[in-house]
Coordinates of C-alpha atoms in Angstrom, one line a residue:
Chain A
M1 CA -56.0 171.7 77.0
F2 CA -54.5 168.2 77.4
S3 CA -55.4 166.9 74.0
G4 CA -54.1 167.6 70.5
L5 CA -50.7 169.1 69.7
S6 CA -48.8 170.5 72.6
A7 CA -45.7 172.3 71.2
F8 CA -42.5 172.5 73.1
P9 CA -40.2 175.4 72.0
L10 CA -36.5 176.0 72.8
T11 CA -35.4 178.6 75.3
P12 CA -32.4 180.0 73.4
T13 CA -29.7 180.4 76.0
D14 CA -26.0 181.1 75.9
E15 CA -23.4 181.8 78.6
N16 CA -24.8 185.4 78.9
G17 CA -28.4 184.3 79.5
I18 CA -31.6 183.8 77.7
D19 CA -32.1 185.4 74.3
E20 CA -35.3 187.1 75.4
H21 CA -36.3 188.5 72.0
A22 CA -35.9 185.1 70.3
F23 CA -37.8 183.3 73.0
V24 CA -40.8 185.6 72.8
G25 CA -40.7 185.2 69.0
L26 CA -40.8 181.4 69.2
I27 CA -43.8 181.5 71.5
A28 CA -45.7 184.0 69.4
R29 CA -45.1 181.9 66.3
L30 CA -46.7 178.9 68.0
A31 CA -49.7 180.8 69.2
A32 CA -50.2 182.1 65.6
A33 CA -50.0 178.5 64.3
D34 CA -53.0 177.5 66.5
V35 CA -51.4 174.7 68.5
A36 CA -53.6 173.3 71.3
S37 CA -51.1 174.3 74.0
I38 CA -47.5 175.5 74.4
G39 CA -45.1 173.6 76.7
A40 CA -42.7 176.2 77.9
L41 CA -39.6 175.2 79.8
G42 CA -39.9 171.5 78.9
S43 CA -36.7 169.5 78.3
T44 CA -36.4 171.2 74.9
G45 CA -36.9 174.4 76.8
G46 CA -33.9 173.7 78.9
Y47 CA -35.6 174.1 82.3
A48 CA -33.0 172.1 84.1
Y49 CA -30.2 174.6 83.1
L50 CA -31.9 177.8 84.1
S51 CA -32.1 179.7 87.4
R52 CA -35.3 180.3 89.3
K53 CA -35.3 184.0 88.1
Q54 CA -34.8 183.0 84.5
R55 CA -37.6 180.4 84.7
A56 CA -40.0 182.8 86.3
W57 CA -39.2 185.4 83.6
A58 CA -39.7 182.8 80.8
A59 CA -43.1 181.7 82.3
R60 CA -44.4 185.2 82.4
E61 CA -43.2 186.1 78.9
A62 CA -44.5 182.8 77.5
V63 CA -48.0 183.4 78.9
A64 CA -48.0 187.0 77.6
A65 CA -46.8 186.0 74.1
A66 CA -49.1 183.0 73.9
G67 CA -52.3 185.1 74.1
T68 CA -55.3 182.8 74.4
T69 CA -53.2 179.6 73.8
P70 CA -52.8 177.8 77.2
V71 CA -49.2 177.5 78.4
I72 CA -47.9 174.5 80.4
V73 CA -44.8 175.4 82.3
G74 CA -42.0 172.9 83.4
I75 CA -41.3 173.0 87.1
G76 CA -38.9 170.1 87.6
A77 CA -35.8 170.4 89.9
L78 CA -33.7 168.1 92.0
R79 CA -35.2 169.3 95.3
T80 CA -38.9 169.3 96.3
R81 CA -38.4 172.8 97.8
Q82 CA -37.2 174.1 94.4
V83 CA -40.1 172.5 92.6
L84 CA -42.6 174.2 94.9
D85 CA -40.9 177.5 94.2
H86 CA -41.1 177.0 90.5
A87 CA -44.8 175.9 90.8
A88 CA -45.6 179.1 92.7
D89 CA -43.8 181.2 90.1
A90 CA -45.6 179.4 87.2
Q91 CA -49.0 180.0 88.8
E92 CA -48.2 183.6 89.5
A93 CA -47.2 183.9 85.8
G94 CA -50.6 182.7 84.7
A95 CA -49.6 179.3 83.5
A96 CA -52.6 177.1 82.6
A97 CA -50.8 174.0 84.0
V98 CA -47.4 172.8 85.2
L99 CA -45.3 169.9 83.9
L100 CA -43.3 167.9 86.4
A101 CA -40.5 165.4 85.7
P102 CA -38.9 163.8 88.7
M103 CA -35.3 164.9 88.1
S104 CA -32.8 162.8 90.0
Y105 CA -29.2 162.6 91.0
Q106 CA -29.5 159.9 93.6
P107 CA -31.7 157.2 92.2
L108 CA -35.3 157.7 93.6
T109 CA -37.5 155.1 95.1
D110 CA -41.2 154.9 94.1
D111 CA -42.2 156.4 97.5
E112 CA -39.9 159.3 96.9
V113 CA -41.3 160.0 93.5
F114 CA -44.9 159.7 94.8
G115 CA -44.0 161.9 97.8
L116 CA -42.8 164.6 95.4
Y117 CA -46.0 164.6 93.4
R118 CA -48.2 164.5 96.5
T119 CA -46.5 167.5 98.0
V120 CA -46.6 169.5 94.8
T121 CA -50.2 168.8 94.0
A122 CA -51.3 169.5 97.6
E123 CA -49.9 173.1 97.2
S124 CA -50.9 173.7 93.6
T125 CA -54.2 175.1 92.3
I126 CA -53.6 174.4 88.6
P127 CA -53.5 171.0 86.8
L128 CA -50.2 169.1 86.6
V129 CA -48.8 167.0 83.8
V130 CA -46.8 164.0 85.0
Y131 CA -43.7 163.9 82.9
D132 CA -42.4 160.3 82.5
N133 CA -39.1 160.6 80.7
P134 CA -36.5 158.0 81.8
G135 CA -34.0 159.3 79.2
T136 CA -33.4 162.4 81.2
T137 CA -34.7 161.7 84.7
H138 CA -33.6 158.0 85.0
V139 CA -36.8 157.3 86.9
T140 CA -38.8 154.3 85.6
F141 CA -42.5 154.6 86.2
S142 CA -44.3 151.4 86.8
D143 CA -48.0 151.4 86.0
E144 CA -48.7 151.0 89.7
L145 CA -46.8 154.2 90.4
H146 CA -48.6 156.0 87.5
G147 CA -51.9 154.9 89.1
R148 CA -51.0 156.2 92.5
I149 CA -49.9 159.5 91.2
A150 CA -52.8 159.9 88.8
A151 CA -55.2 159.5 91.7
L152 CA -53.8 162.6 93.4
P153 CA -55.9 165.8 93.0
N154 CA -55.1 168.1 90.1
I155 CA -53.4 165.6 87.9
G156 CA -54.5 166.5 84.3
S157 CA -52.3 164.4 82.0
I158 CA -49.4 162.0 81.7
K159 CA -46.7 162.5 79.2
I160 CA -45.3 159.1 78.4
P161 CA -42.2 158.1 76.5
G162 CA -42.4 157.1 72.8
V163 CA -44.0 153.7 72.2
A164 CA -43.6 151.7 69.0
A165 CA -46.7 151.7 66.7
A166 CA -47.3 148.0 67.0
A167 CA -47.4 148.2 70.8
A168 CA -49.2 151.6 71.2
L169 CA -52.8 150.3 71.4
A170 CA -52.0 147.8 74.2
R171 CA -49.7 150.2 76.1
I172 CA -52.2 153.0 76.2
A173 CA -55.0 150.7 77.1
A174 CA -53.0 149.2 79.9
L175 CA -52.1 152.7 81.3
R176 CA -55.7 153.9 80.8
A177 CA -56.9 151.0 83.0
V178 CA -55.0 152.2 86.1
I179 CA -55.7 156.0 85.9
P180 CA -58.9 158.1 86.4
A181 CA -60.9 158.8 83.3
H182 CA -60.3 162.6 83.5
V183 CA -56.5 162.1 83.2
T184 CA -55.4 162.2 79.5
I185 CA -52.4 160.4 78.0
G186 CA -49.9 162.2 75.8
V187 CA -47.1 160.7 73.8
S188 CA -43.6 162.0 73.1
G189 CA -40.8 160.6 71.1
D190 CA -41.8 162.5 67.9
W191 CA -40.9 159.7 65.5
L192 CA -43.5 157.5 67.2
A193 CA -46.2 160.1 67.8
A194 CA -48.4 159.1 64.8
G195 CA -48.6 155.5 66.1
G196 CA -49.3 156.7 69.6
L197 CA -52.1 159.0 68.6
L198 CA -53.6 156.3 66.3
G199 CA -53.3 154.0 69.3
G200 CA -55.5 156.1 71.4
A201 CA -53.3 158.8 73.0
D202 CA -55.1 162.1 73.6
A203 CA -52.2 164.4 73.1
W204 CA -48.8 164.8 71.5
Y205 CA -46.2 166.6 73.6
S206 CA -44.0 167.5 70.7
V207 CA -40.5 168.8 70.1
L208 CA -41.1 169.0 66.3
G209 CA -44.2 171.1 67.0
G210 CA -42.1 173.6 69.0
L211 CA -40.4 174.8 65.8
F212 CA -42.4 173.3 62.9
P213 CA -46.0 173.5 64.2
E214 CA -47.6 173.0 60.7
A215 CA -45.8 169.8 60.1
A216 CA -46.8 168.5 63.5
L217 CA -50.4 169.7 63.1
A218 CA -50.6 167.8 59.8
I219 CA -49.8 164.6 61.6
T220 CA -52.0 165.4 64.6
R221 CA -55.1 166.4 62.5
A222 CA -54.8 163.3 60.3
T223 CA -54.9 161.1 63.5
Q224 CA -57.8 163.1 64.9
A225 CA -59.7 162.5 61.6
I226 CA -58.8 158.8 62.1
D227 CA -57.1 158.9 58.7
S228 CA -54.3 156.5 59.6
T229 CA -52.9 156.4 56.1
A230 CA -52.5 160.2 55.9
A231 CA -51.1 160.3 59.4
R232 CA -48.5 157.6 58.8
E233 CA -47.6 159.2 55.4
A234 CA -47.1 162.6 57.1
S235 CA -44.9 161.1 59.7
N236 CA -43.0 158.8 57.4
R237 CA -42.0 161.6 55.1
L238 CA -40.2 163.2 58.0
E239 CA -38.1 160.0 58.5
P240 CA -34.8 161.7 57.5
L241 CA -35.5 164.3 60.3
W242 CA -36.4 161.6 62.8
A243 CA -33.1 159.8 62.0
L244 CA -31.3 163.0 62.9
F245 CA -33.3 163.3 66.2
Q246 CA -32.3 159.8 67.1
R247 CA -28.6 160.3 66.2
Y248 CA -27.9 163.7 67.7
G249 CA -30.8 164.3 70.1
S250 CA -33.9 166.3 69.2
L251 CA -32.7 169.3 71.3
R252 CA -29.5 169.7 69.4
V253 CA -31.3 169.2 66.0
M254 CA -34.0 171.7 66.8
S255 CA -31.4 174.2 68.1
A256 CA -29.5 174.0 64.8
A257 CA -32.8 174.1 62.8
A258 CA -33.9 177.3 64.6
E259 CA -30.5 178.8 63.6
T260 CA -31.1 177.8 60.0
L261 CA -34.5 179.5 60.1
G262 CA -32.9 182.6 61.4
L263 CA -35.0 182.5 64.6
V264 CA -32.2 182.3 67.1
H265 CA -28.5 183.2 67.4
S266 CA -25.6 180.7 67.6
P267 CA -24.7 179.3 70.1
N268 CA -28.1 178.9 71.8
L269 CA -27.5 176.0 74.2
P270 CA -26.0 176.2 77.6
L271 CA -22.5 174.6 78.0
P272 CA -21.5 171.9 78.4
L273 CA -24.2 171.2 75.7
L274 CA -22.8 171.8 72.2
G275 CA -24.6 172.5 69.0
L276 CA -24.3 170.2 66.0
D277 CA -20.9 170.0 64.4
P278 CA -20.5 171.4 60.8
A279 CA -21.0 168.0 59.1
A280 CA -24.2 167.3 61.0
R281 CA -25.4 170.8 60.4
S282 CA -25.0 170.4 56.6
E283 CA -26.8 167.2 56.8
L284 CA -29.7 168.9 58.7
E285 CA -29.8 171.8 56.3
A286 CA -30.1 169.5 53.3
T287 CA -32.8 167.5 55.1
L288 CA -34.8 170.6 55.9
L289 CA -34.6 171.8 52.3
R290 CA -35.7 168.4 51.0
L291 CA -38.6 168.3 53.4
G292 CA -39.8 171.8 52.6
L293 CA -38.9 172.9 56.1
G294 CA -36.0 175.2 55.1
A295 CA -35.8 178.9 55.5
Chain B
M1 CA -3.2 162.9 98.6
F2 CA -4.7 160.6 95.9
S3 CA -3.9 157.3 97.5
G4 CA -5.1 155.4 100.5
L5 CA -8.5 156.1 102.1
S6 CA -10.5 159.1 101.0
A7 CA -13.5 159.4 103.3
F8 CA -16.7 160.9 102.0
P9 CA -19.0 162.3 104.8
L10 CA -22.6 163.3 104.7
T11 CA -23.8 166.9 104.6
P12 CA -26.8 166.6 107.0
T13 CA -29.5 168.7 105.3
D14 CA -33.2 169.2 105.9
E15 CA -35.8 171.6 104.5
N16 CA -34.3 174.4 106.7
G17 CA -30.7 174.0 105.5
I18 CA -27.5 172.3 106.5
D19 CA -27.0 171.2 110.1
E20 CA -23.8 173.1 110.4
H21 CA -22.8 171.8 113.8
A22 CA -23.3 168.2 112.8
F23 CA -21.4 168.7 109.5
V24 CA -18.3 170.2 111.2
G25 CA -18.4 167.3 113.7
L26 CA -18.4 164.7 111.0
I27 CA -15.4 166.3 109.3
A28 CA -13.4 166.7 112.6
R29 CA -14.1 163.1 113.4
L30 CA -12.5 162.0 110.1
A31 CA -9.5 164.2 110.6
A32 CA -9.0 162.7 114.0
A33 CA -9.2 159.2 112.5
D34 CA -6.2 159.9 110.2
V35 CA -7.8 159.2 106.9
A36 CA -5.6 160.2 103.9
S37 CA -8.1 162.7 102.6
I38 CA -11.7 163.9 103.1
G39 CA -14.1 164.1 100.2
A40 CA -16.5 166.9 101.1
L41 CA -19.6 167.5 99.0
G42 CA -19.3 164.2 97.1
S43 CA -22.5 162.3 96.1
T44 CA -22.8 161.2 99.8
G45 CA -22.3 164.9 100.7
G46 CA -25.3 165.8 98.6
Y47 CA -23.6 168.4 96.5
A48 CA -26.2 168.2 93.8
Y49 CA -28.9 169.3 96.2
L50 CA -27.2 172.4 97.7
S51 CA -27.0 176.0 96.6
R52 CA -23.8 177.8 95.6
K53 CA -23.8 179.6 99.0
Q54 CA -24.3 176.4 100.9
R55 CA -21.5 174.7 99.0
A56 CA -19.1 177.5 99.5
W57 CA -19.8 177.5 103.2
A58 CA -19.4 173.7 103.5
A59 CA -16.1 173.9 101.6
R60 CA -14.7 176.5 103.9
E61 CA -15.9 174.8 107.1
A62 CA -14.6 171.4 105.9
V63 CA -11.1 172.8 105.3
A64 CA -11.1 174.5 108.7
A65 CA -12.3 171.4 110.5
A66 CA -10.0 169.0 108.6
G67 CA -6.8 170.7 109.9
T68 CA -3.8 169.1 108.1
T69 CA -6.0 166.5 106.3
P70 CA -6.4 167.5 102.6
V71 CA -10.0 168.2 101.6
I72 CA -11.3 167.3 98.1
V73 CA -14.4 169.3 97.3
G74 CA -17.1 168.3 94.8
I75 CA -17.9 170.9 92.2
G76 CA -20.3 169.2 89.9
A77 CA -23.3 170.9 88.4
L78 CA -25.5 170.7 85.2
R79 CA -23.9 173.8 83.7
T80 CA -20.3 174.5 83.0
R81 CA -20.8 178.1 84.3
Q82 CA -21.9 176.7 87.6
V83 CA -19.0 174.3 87.8
L84 CA -16.6 177.1 87.3
D85 CA -18.2 179.1 90.1
H86 CA -18.0 176.1 92.5
A87 CA -14.4 175.5 91.5
A88 CA -13.5 179.1 92.3
D89 CA -15.3 178.8 95.6
A90 CA -13.5 175.6 96.5
Q91 CA -10.1 177.1 95.7
E92 CA -10.8 180.2 97.7
A93 CA -11.9 177.9 100.6
G94 CA -8.5 176.2 100.6
A95 CA -9.5 172.9 99.1
A96 CA -6.5 170.7 98.2
A97 CA -8.3 169.4 95.1
V98 CA -11.7 169.3 93.4
L99 CA -13.9 166.4 92.4
L100 CA -15.9 166.7 89.2
A101 CA -18.7 164.4 88.0
P102 CA -20.3 165.3 84.7
M103 CA -23.9 165.8 85.9
S104 CA -26.4 165.5 83.1
Y105 CA -30.0 166.1 82.2
Q106 CA -29.8 165.9 78.5
P107 CA -27.5 162.9 77.7
L108 CA -24.0 164.2 77.0
T109 CA -21.8 163.4 74.1
D110 CA -18.1 162.5 74.7
D111 CA -17.1 165.9 73.2
E112 CA -19.4 167.7 75.7
V113 CA -17.9 165.8 78.6
F114 CA -14.4 166.4 77.4
G115 CA -15.2 170.1 76.8
L116 CA -16.4 170.4 80.4
Y117 CA -13.2 169.0 81.9
R118 CA -11.0 171.1 79.4
T119 CA -12.7 174.3 80.4
V120 CA -12.6 173.6 84.2
T121 CA -8.9 172.4 84.2
A122 CA -7.9 175.5 82.2
E123 CA -9.2 177.8 84.9
S124 CA -8.2 175.7 87.9
T125 CA -4.9 175.8 89.8
I126 CA -5.5 172.8 92.1
P127 CA -5.7 169.2 91.0
L128 CA -9.0 167.6 89.8
V129 CA -10.4 164.2 90.5
V130 CA -12.4 162.8 87.5
Y131 CA -15.6 161.3 89.0
D132 CA -16.9 158.5 86.9
N133 CA -20.2 157.5 88.4
P134 CA -22.8 156.3 85.8
G135 CA -25.3 155.5 88.5
T136 CA -25.8 159.2 89.2
T137 CA -24.5 161.1 86.1
H138 CA -25.7 158.6 83.5
V139 CA -22.5 159.3 81.6
T140 CA -20.5 156.2 80.5
F141 CA -16.8 156.9 80.2
S142 CA -15.0 154.9 77.5
D143 CA -11.3 154.3 78.2
E144 CA -10.7 156.5 75.2
L145 CA -12.5 159.4 76.9
H146 CA -10.7 158.7 80.2
G147 CA -7.4 158.9 78.3
R148 CA -8.3 162.3 76.6
I149 CA -9.4 163.8 79.9
A150 CA -6.5 162.4 82.0
A151 CA -4.0 164.1 79.6
L152 CA -5.4 167.5 80.5
P153 CA -3.3 169.6 82.9
N154 CA -4.1 169.3 86.6
I155 CA -5.8 165.9 86.5
G156 CA -4.8 164.1 89.7
S157 CA -6.9 161.0 89.9
I158 CA -9.8 159.1 88.5
K159 CA -12.6 157.8 90.7
I160 CA -14.0 154.7 89.0
P161 CA -17.1 152.7 89.7
G162 CA -16.9 149.5 91.6
V163 CA -15.3 146.6 89.8
A164 CA -15.7 142.9 90.7
A165 CA -12.7 141.4 92.4
A166 CA -12.1 138.9 89.6
A167 CA -12.0 141.7 87.0
A168 CA -10.2 144.3 89.0
L169 CA -6.6 143.5 88.0
A170 CA -7.4 143.6 84.3
R171 CA -9.7 146.7 84.6
I172 CA -7.2 148.8 86.4
A173 CA -4.3 147.7 84.1
A174 CA -6.4 148.6 81.0
L175 CA -7.2 152.0 82.4
R176 CA -3.6 152.6 83.6
A177 CA -2.5 151.9 80.0
V178 CA -4.3 154.9 78.6
I179 CA -3.6 157.6 81.3
P180 CA -0.4 159.4 82.4
A181 CA 1.6 157.8 85.2
H182 CA 1.0 160.7 87.6
V183 CA -2.8 160.2 87.5
T184 CA -3.9 157.8 90.2
I185 CA -6.9 155.4 90.1
G186 CA -9.3 155.2 93.0
V187 CA -12.2 152.8 93.4
S188 CA -15.7 153.2 94.8
G189 CA -18.6 150.8 95.3
D190 CA -17.5 150.1 98.9
W191 CA -18.4 146.4 98.8
L192 CA -15.9 145.9 96.0
A193 CA -13.1 148.1 97.4
A194 CA -10.9 145.4 98.9
G195 CA -10.8 143.7 95.5
G196 CA -10.1 147.0 93.7
L197 CA -7.2 147.9 96.0
L198 CA -5.7 144.4 95.8
G199 CA -6.1 144.7 92.0
G200 CA -3.8 147.7 92.0
A201 CA -6.0 150.8 92.6
D202 CA -4.2 153.5 94.5
A203 CA -7.1 155.0 96.4
W204 CA -10.5 154.1 97.8
Y205 CA -13.1 156.9 97.6
S206 CA -15.3 155.6 100.3
V207 CA -18.8 156.1 101.6
L208 CA -18.2 153.8 104.6
G209 CA -15.1 155.7 105.5
G210 CA -17.1 158.9 105.8
L211 CA -18.8 157.5 108.9
F212 CA -16.8 154.5 110.0
P213 CA -13.2 155.5 109.2
E214 CA -11.7 152.8 111.4
A215 CA -13.5 150.0 109.6
A216 CA -12.5 151.4 106.2
L217 CA -8.9 152.0 107.3
A218 CA -8.6 148.3 108.5
I219 CA -9.5 147.2 104.9
T220 CA -7.2 149.8 103.3
R221 CA -4.2 149.1 105.5
A222 CA -4.5 145.3 105.0
T223 CA -4.5 145.9 101.2
Q224 CA -1.5 148.3 101.5
A225 CA 0.4 145.5 103.5
I226 CA -0.6 143.2 100.6
D227 CA -2.3 141.0 103.1
S228 CA -5.1 139.9 100.8
T229 CA -6.5 137.4 103.3
A230 CA -6.9 140.0 106.0
A231 CA -8.2 142.6 103.6
R232 CA -10.8 140.2 102.2
E233 CA -11.8 139.1 105.7
A234 CA -12.2 142.7 106.9
S235 CA -14.4 143.4 103.9
N236 CA -16.3 140.1 104.0
R237 CA -17.3 140.6 107.7
L238 CA -19.2 143.8 106.6
E239 CA -21.3 141.8 104.1
P240 CA -24.5 142.4 106.0
L241 CA -23.8 146.2 105.7
W242 CA -22.9 145.9 102.0
A243 CA -26.2 144.1 101.4
L244 CA -28.0 147.1 102.9
F245 CA -26.0 149.5 100.8
Q246 CA -27.1 147.7 97.7
R247 CA -30.7 147.3 98.7
Y248 CA -31.4 150.9 100.0
G249 CA -28.5 153.0 98.6
S250 CA -25.4 153.8 100.6
L251 CA -26.6 157.4 101.2
R252 CA -29.8 156.4 102.9
V253 CA -28.0 153.7 104.9
M254 CA -25.2 156.1 106.1
S255 CA -27.8 158.8 106.9
A256 CA -29.7 156.4 109.2
A257 CA -26.4 155.0 110.7
A258 CA -25.3 158.6 111.5
E259 CA -28.6 159.1 113.3
T260 CA -28.1 155.8 115.2
L261 CA -24.7 157.1 116.3
G262 CA -26.2 160.3 117.5
L263 CA -24.1 162.4 115.1
V264 CA -27.0 163.9 113.1
H265 CA -30.6 164.8 113.6
S266 CA -33.5 163.2 111.7
P267 CA -34.4 163.9 108.9
N268 CA -31.1 164.8 107.4
L269 CA -31.7 164.2 103.7
P270 CA -33.2 166.9 101.3
L271 CA -36.6 166.0 100.0
P272 CA -37.6 164.2 97.8
L273 CA -35.0 161.9 99.3
L274 CA -36.4 159.9 102.3
G275 CA -34.6 158.2 105.1
L276 CA -35.0 154.5 105.7
D277 CA -38.4 153.3 106.7
P278 CA -38.8 151.8 110.2
A279 CA -38.3 148.2 109.2
A280 CA -35.1 148.9 107.3
R281 CA -33.9 151.1 110.1
S282 CA -34.3 148.2 112.6
E283 CA -32.4 145.9 110.3
L284 CA -29.6 148.4 110.0
E285 CA -29.4 149.0 113.8
A286 CA -29.2 145.2 114.4
T287 CA -26.5 145.0 111.7
L288 CA -24.4 147.8 113.2
L289 CA -24.6 146.2 116.7
R290 CA -23.6 142.8 115.4
L291 CA -20.6 144.3 113.5
G292 CA -19.5 146.3 116.5
L293 CA -20.3 149.5 114.7
G294 CA -23.2 150.5 117.0
A295 CA -23.4 153.6 119.2

């Protein structure tokens, strides 16, 4: 479950709640595309902005709509107590694994981060993916901290931030050296994913894959065939899209792309988050058409 | 209300909830000390970790225990919808003003931050303090953004991060140049407060003042008397405490200091936050004794 393409879909949400029909449709689409796993309620899935009730609902519906595809459910929250509640709800929903980012408001110490993972893994019976994403959590994981956490029971994988192609081999080897062999390493930062996979990562935790699974699978499969030329070409041709991810944030870009495909209504992000402005939206639409990703 | 010492108390909280008796005691103590205002549910008051119900309760009790001292209530949350709910609760509780930090998970654009303040001030009838705290919100306010927000109706003050003494005069003048005259500027970062007040800030939004109001008032009054020598001396003698704030975070230090004073139980921070470890606690206790701030 913790290798290959893990696709992270949106949870279309406006001020009235989750667009339930659209959410189920996005999940079913990924299951049909044969991704290795589905990451529901990741950062792209807006977990941080949803209530416990909404998250429990989304976990149940994702598992139901995913069929035999394993579903990894995000359980992060600012308080340990809330994380435990979300973990219990995810397990009850039939999630195959949980994904935990150490959300923070007050900056956390390493001991506080470790304590969170220790408490959660002690109460959980399904595997946990450590979600290292300093861009949203503002927690910086040292390799020493990764090693301590990965040695806890029930740790299945580590989702690391994007790493430049030239540095990927060394980065992944360094991390691999401090974690148990059964814990896999997955990359994120879609524009760097091909390099990460070619550098030895087991999985790609992918925003692109949540809406364009075929394009992400093409890259993933080329890396699995160790066809580095094909992998790099498949990634490089998406450069105009990666540029938009970096300029506007991958969440806002995927939100607008899903609208373009007619899969979600507008708006579909919870305020204060705003969709792309009209100029950026035109730019995205032209880019999708050019890449053959249009409606 | 938006000048002088604004004292920010703890909201003692453990896994069972708020220690209601201790919270009311902390507020009453500040009112008795004659601070200019009380900032309930600030970052030190742990607003980000409390439920809507807990926050509404704390707002009501703070107003009741503060007597004639105005209470500023923190209303920040990740979603605009939640912020509006907290603002309504604070107004109903009788708060004199609200304090709003743009909490973030996904990095926010300037337009998103502005949109949040525009929506909240449009629905609010009491003044709002803009809370600029990149250490917790990870939002960086440009002066241009400060100017746009300060021009909205009902903006009363801006709480800015600590600014080094040598830079304070220029920093405050630059900000003053882009905001309306009725909007005051308050500093935080306690160890830099004397310099900020001497540099022209109107208010000190103070963590120290939330537990040691006399020590904070001594600094504040010296700056108001334009006795820069006395102000700097009063601040400099607290240097050992400022060092602990910077090393462990002011929240953890004030939490342990309140325990030392017998004002709160232990633990009083919500997990995953941990109190000081025994060595740091001993260091703090010795420091408080030496400074005459002990029990």
